[in-house]
mmCIF file of C-alpha atoms in Angstrom:
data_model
loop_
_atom_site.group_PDB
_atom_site.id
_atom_site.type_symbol
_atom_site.label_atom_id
_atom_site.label_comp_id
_atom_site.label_asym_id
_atom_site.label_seq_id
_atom_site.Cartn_x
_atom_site.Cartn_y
_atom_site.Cartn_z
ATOM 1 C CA UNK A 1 28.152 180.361 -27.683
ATOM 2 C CA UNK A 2 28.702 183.204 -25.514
ATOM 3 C CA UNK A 3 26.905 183.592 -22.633
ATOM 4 C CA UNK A 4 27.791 187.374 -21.663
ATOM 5 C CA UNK A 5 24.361 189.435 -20.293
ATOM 6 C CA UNK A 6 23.061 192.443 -23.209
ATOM 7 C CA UNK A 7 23.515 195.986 -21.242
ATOM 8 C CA UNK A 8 21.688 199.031 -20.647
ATOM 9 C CA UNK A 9 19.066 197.885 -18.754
ATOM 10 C CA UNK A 10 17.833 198.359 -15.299
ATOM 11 C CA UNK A 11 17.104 194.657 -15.326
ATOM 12 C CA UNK A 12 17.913 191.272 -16.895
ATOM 13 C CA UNK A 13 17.059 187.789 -16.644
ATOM 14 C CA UNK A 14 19.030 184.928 -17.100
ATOM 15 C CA UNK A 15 17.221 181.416 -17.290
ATOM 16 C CA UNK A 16 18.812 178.650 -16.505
ATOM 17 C CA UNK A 17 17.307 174.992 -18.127
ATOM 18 C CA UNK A 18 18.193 172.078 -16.415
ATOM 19 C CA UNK A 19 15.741 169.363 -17.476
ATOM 20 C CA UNK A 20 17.270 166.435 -19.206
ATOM 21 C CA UNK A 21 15.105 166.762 -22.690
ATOM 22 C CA UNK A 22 14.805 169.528 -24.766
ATOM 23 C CA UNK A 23 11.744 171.771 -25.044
ATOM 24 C CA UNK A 24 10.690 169.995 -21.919
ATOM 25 C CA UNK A 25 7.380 171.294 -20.418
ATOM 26 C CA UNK A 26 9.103 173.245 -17.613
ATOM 27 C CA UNK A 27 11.112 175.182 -20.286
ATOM 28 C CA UNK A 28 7.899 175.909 -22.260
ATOM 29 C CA UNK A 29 6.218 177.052 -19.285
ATOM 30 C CA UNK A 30 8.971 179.340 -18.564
ATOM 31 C CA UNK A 31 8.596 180.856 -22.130
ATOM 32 C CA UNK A 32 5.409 181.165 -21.641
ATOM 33 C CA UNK A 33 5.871 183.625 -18.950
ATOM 34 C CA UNK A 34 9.224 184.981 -20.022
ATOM 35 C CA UNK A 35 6.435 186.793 -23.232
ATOM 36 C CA UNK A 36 4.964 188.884 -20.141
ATOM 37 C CA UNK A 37 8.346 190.477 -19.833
ATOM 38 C CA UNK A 38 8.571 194.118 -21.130
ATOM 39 C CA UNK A 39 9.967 193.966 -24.341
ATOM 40 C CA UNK A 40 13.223 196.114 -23.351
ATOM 41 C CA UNK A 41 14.071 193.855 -20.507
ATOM 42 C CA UNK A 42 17.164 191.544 -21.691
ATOM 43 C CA UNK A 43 16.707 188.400 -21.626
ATOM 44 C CA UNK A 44 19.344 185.033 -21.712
ATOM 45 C CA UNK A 45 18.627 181.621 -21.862
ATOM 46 C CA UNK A 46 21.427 179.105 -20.900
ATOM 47 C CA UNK A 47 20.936 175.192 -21.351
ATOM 48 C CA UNK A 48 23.122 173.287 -18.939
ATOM 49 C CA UNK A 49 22.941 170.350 -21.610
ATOM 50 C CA UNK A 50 24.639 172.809 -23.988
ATOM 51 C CA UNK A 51 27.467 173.273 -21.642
ATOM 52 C CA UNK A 52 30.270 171.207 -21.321
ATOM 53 C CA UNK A 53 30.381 171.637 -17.249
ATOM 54 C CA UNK A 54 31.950 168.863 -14.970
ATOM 55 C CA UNK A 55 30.471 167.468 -11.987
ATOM 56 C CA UNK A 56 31.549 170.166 -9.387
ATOM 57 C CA UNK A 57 34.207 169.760 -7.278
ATOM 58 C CA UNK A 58 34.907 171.052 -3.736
ATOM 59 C CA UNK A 59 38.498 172.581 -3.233
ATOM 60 C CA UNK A 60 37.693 175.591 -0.349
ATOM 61 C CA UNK A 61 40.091 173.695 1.810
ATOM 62 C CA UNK A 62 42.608 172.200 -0.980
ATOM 63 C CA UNK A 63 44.468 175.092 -2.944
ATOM 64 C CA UNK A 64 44.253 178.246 -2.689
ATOM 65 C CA UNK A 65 43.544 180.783 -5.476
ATOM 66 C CA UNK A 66 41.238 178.360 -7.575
ATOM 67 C CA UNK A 67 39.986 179.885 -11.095
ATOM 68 C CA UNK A 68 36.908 179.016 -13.069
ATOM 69 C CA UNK A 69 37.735 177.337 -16.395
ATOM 70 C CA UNK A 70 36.512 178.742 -19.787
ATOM 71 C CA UNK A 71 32.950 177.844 -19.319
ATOM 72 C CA UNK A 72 32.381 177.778 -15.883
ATOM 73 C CA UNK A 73 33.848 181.802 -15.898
ATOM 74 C CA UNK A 74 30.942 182.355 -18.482
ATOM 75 C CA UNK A 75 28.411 180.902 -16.793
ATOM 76 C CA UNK A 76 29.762 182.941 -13.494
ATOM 77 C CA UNK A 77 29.674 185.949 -15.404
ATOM 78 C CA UNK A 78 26.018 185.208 -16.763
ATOM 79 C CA UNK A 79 25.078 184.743 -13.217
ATOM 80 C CA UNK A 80 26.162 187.796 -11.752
ATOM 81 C CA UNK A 81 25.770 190.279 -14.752
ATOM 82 C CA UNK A 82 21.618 189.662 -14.091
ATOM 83 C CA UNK A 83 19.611 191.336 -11.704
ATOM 84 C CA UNK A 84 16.635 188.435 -12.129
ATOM 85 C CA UNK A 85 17.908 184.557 -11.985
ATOM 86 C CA UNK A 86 15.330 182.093 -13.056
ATOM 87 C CA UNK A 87 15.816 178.607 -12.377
ATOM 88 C CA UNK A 88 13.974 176.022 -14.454
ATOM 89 C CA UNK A 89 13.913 172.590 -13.413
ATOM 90 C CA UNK A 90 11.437 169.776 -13.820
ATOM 91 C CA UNK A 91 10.156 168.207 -10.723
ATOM 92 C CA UNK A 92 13.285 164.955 -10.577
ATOM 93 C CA UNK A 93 12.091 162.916 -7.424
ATOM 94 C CA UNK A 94 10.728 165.840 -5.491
ATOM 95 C CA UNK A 95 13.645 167.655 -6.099
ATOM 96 C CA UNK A 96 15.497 169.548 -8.843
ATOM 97 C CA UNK A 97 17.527 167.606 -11.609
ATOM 98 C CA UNK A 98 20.808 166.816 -11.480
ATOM 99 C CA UNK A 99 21.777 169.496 -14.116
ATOM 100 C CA UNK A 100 20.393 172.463 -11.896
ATOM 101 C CA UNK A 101 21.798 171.260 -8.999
ATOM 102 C CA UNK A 102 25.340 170.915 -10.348
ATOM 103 C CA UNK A 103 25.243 174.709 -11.284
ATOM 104 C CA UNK A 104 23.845 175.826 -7.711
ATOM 105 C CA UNK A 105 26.574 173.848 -6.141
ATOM 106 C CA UNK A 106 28.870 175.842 -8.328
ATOM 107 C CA UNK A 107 27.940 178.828 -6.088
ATOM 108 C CA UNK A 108 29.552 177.379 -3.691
ATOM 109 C CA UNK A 109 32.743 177.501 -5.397
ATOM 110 C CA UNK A 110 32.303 181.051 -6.956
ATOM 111 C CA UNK A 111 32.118 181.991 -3.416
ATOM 112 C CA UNK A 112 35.166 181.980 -2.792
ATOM 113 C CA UNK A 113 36.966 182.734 -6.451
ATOM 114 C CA UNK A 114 39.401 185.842 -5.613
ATOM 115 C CA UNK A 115 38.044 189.086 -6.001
ATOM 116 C CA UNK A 116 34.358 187.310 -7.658
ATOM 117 C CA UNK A 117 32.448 188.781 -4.197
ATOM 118 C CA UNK A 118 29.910 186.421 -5.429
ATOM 119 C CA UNK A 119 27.443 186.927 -2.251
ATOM 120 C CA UNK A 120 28.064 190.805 -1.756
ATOM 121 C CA UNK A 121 27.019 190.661 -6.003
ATOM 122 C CA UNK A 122 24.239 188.756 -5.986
ATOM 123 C CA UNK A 123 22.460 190.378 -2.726
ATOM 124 C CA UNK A 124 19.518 192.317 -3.928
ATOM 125 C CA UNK A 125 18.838 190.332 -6.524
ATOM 126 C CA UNK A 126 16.307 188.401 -7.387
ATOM 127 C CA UNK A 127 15.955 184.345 -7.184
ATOM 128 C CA UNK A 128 12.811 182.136 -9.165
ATOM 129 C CA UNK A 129 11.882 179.512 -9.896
ATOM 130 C CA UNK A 130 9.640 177.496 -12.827
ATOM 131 C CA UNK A 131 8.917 174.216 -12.619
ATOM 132 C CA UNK A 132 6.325 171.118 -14.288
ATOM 133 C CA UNK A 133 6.022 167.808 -12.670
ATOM 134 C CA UNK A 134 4.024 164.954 -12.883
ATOM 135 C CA UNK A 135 1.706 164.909 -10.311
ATOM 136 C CA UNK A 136 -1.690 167.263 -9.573
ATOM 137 C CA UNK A 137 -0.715 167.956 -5.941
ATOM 138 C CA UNK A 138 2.156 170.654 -6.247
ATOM 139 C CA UNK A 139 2.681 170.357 -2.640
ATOM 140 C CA UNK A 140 5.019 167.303 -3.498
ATOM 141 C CA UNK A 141 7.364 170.272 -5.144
ATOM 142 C CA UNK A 142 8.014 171.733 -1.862
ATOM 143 C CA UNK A 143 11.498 170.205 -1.176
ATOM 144 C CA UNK A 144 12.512 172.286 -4.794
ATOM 145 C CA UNK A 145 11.045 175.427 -3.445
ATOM 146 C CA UNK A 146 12.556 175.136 0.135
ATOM 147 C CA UNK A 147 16.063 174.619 -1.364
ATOM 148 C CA UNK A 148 15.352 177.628 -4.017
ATOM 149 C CA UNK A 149 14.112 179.447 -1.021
ATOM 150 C CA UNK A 150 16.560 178.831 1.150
ATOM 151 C CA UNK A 151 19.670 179.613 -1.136
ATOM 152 C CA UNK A 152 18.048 182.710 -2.085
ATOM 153 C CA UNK A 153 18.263 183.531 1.717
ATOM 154 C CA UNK A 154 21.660 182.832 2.132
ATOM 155 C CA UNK A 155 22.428 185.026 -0.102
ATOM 156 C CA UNK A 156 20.744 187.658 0.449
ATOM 157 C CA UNK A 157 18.671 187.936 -2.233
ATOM 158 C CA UNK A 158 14.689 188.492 -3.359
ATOM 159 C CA UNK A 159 12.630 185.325 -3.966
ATOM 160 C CA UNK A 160 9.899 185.382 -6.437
ATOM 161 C CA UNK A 161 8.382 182.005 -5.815
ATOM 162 C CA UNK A 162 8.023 179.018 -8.064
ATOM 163 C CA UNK A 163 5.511 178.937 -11.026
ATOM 164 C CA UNK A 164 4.152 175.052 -11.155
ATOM 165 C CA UNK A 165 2.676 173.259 -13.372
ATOM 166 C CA UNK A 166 1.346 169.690 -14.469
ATOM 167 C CA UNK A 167 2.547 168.288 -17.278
ATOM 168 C CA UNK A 168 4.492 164.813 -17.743
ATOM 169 C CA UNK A 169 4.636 164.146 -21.892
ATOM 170 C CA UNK A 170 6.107 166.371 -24.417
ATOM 171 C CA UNK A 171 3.672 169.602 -24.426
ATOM 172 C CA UNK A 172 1.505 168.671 -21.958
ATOM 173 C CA UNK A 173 1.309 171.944 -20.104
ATOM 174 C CA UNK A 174 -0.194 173.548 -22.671
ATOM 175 C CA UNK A 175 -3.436 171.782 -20.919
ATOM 176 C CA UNK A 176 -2.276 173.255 -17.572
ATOM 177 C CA UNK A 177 -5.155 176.039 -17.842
ATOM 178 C CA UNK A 178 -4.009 177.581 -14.213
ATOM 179 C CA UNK A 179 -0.165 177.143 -15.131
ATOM 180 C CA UNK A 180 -0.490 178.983 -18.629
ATOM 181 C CA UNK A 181 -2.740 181.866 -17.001
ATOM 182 C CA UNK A 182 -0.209 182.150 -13.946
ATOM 183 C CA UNK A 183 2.505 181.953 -16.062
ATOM 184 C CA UNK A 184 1.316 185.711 -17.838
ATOM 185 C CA UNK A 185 1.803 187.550 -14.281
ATOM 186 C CA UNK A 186 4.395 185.397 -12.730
ATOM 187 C CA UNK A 187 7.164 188.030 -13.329
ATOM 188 C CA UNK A 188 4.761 190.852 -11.885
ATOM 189 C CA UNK A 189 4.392 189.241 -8.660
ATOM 190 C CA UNK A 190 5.752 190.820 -5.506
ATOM 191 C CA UNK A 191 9.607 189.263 -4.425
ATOM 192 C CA UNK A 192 10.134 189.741 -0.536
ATOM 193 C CA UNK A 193 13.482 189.456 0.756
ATOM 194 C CA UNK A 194 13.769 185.988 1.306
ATOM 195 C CA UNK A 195 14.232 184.263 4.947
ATOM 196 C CA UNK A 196 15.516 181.309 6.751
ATOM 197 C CA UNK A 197 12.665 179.803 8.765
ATOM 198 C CA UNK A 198 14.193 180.527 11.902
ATOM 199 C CA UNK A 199 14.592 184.273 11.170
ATOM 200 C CA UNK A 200 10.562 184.561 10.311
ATOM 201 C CA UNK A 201 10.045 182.747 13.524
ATOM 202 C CA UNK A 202 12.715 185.730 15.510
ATOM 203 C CA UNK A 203 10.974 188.497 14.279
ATOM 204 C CA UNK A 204 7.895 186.792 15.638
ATOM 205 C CA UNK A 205 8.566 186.652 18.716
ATOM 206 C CA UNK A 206 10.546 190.182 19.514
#
């Protein structure tokens, strides 16, 4: 399995599963929108499952001079060699899964692999999100898009938004009407530079 990003194009997207199940409804929801994309745009898909990634651990402080293993270095590479990173997570007790949020905390580390420049790389890029949950009131996904959000603005990047949908047994958002009609302009949508809260709230008041 290699995980290196196809060339030669102004963009590419890398989507990253992390639900627990195969062909889960958040990954067919991302499909779903992932047609949409011109058909010259690269595309990757990456499932976390597939990957034999250990829990992360912290070392900033530890040793100095730390380098990714095998797979990790992939998955780094994958990351940085696309312009457009979609995240797709189901909604895990109003949260992202455990899989997804293993790999983000492996930003952490990547930040400060010698010579990776891992912030200065992914600034002007561009962060989603996809995501199908249980429950009618999407609202309840707001912790998952604040902590999307929120990472996107540390590092500088874009931030697309989330695409939600309702689904909870195999297939079920298929008979997410809204969700499958979003999901064929999702990637057209506008992606502001994200901000921090606090920043919005700055600019406000100067």
């Amino acid at each position: 399995m290699t995980l290196d990003t196809p060339r030669g194009a102004d963009r590419s997207f890398l989507f990253v599963l992390g639900s627990s199940r195969a062909d889960g409804n958040s990954e067919l929801l991302a499909r779903a929108a992932a047609a949409h994309l011109p058909p010259d745009v690269p595309q990757r898909w990456v499932d976390l499952n597939e990957l034999a990634l250990p829990d992360f651990q912290d070392g900033r402080h530890e040793a100095a001079g730390r380098q990714p293993h095998e797979t990790e270095e992939l998955l780094r590479r994958a990351t940085l060699d696309a312009t457009d990173v979609v995240i797709v997570s189901p909604l895990y007790w109003y949260s992202l899964s455990a899989q997804t949020k293993r790999y983000l905390d492996y930003w952490s580390g990547w930040l400060n692999v010698p010579g990776s420049d891992f912030k200065a790389r992914m600034a002007g890029g561009t962060l989603w999100g996809v995501t199908a949950m249980a429950h009618e009131e999407h609202v309840v996904a707001d912790g998952l898009i604040t902590s999307l959000s929120h990472s996107a603005a540390y590092l500088h990047m874009h931030f697309g938004g989330v695409l939600k949908g309702t689904a909870s047994r195999p297939g079920d958002i298929h008979t997410d009407e809204q969700a499958m009609i979003h999901a064929k302009t999702f990637f057209q949508r506008d992606t502001p530079l994200a901000r921090f809260p606090y920043e919005e709230e700055t600019d406000a008041a100067a």
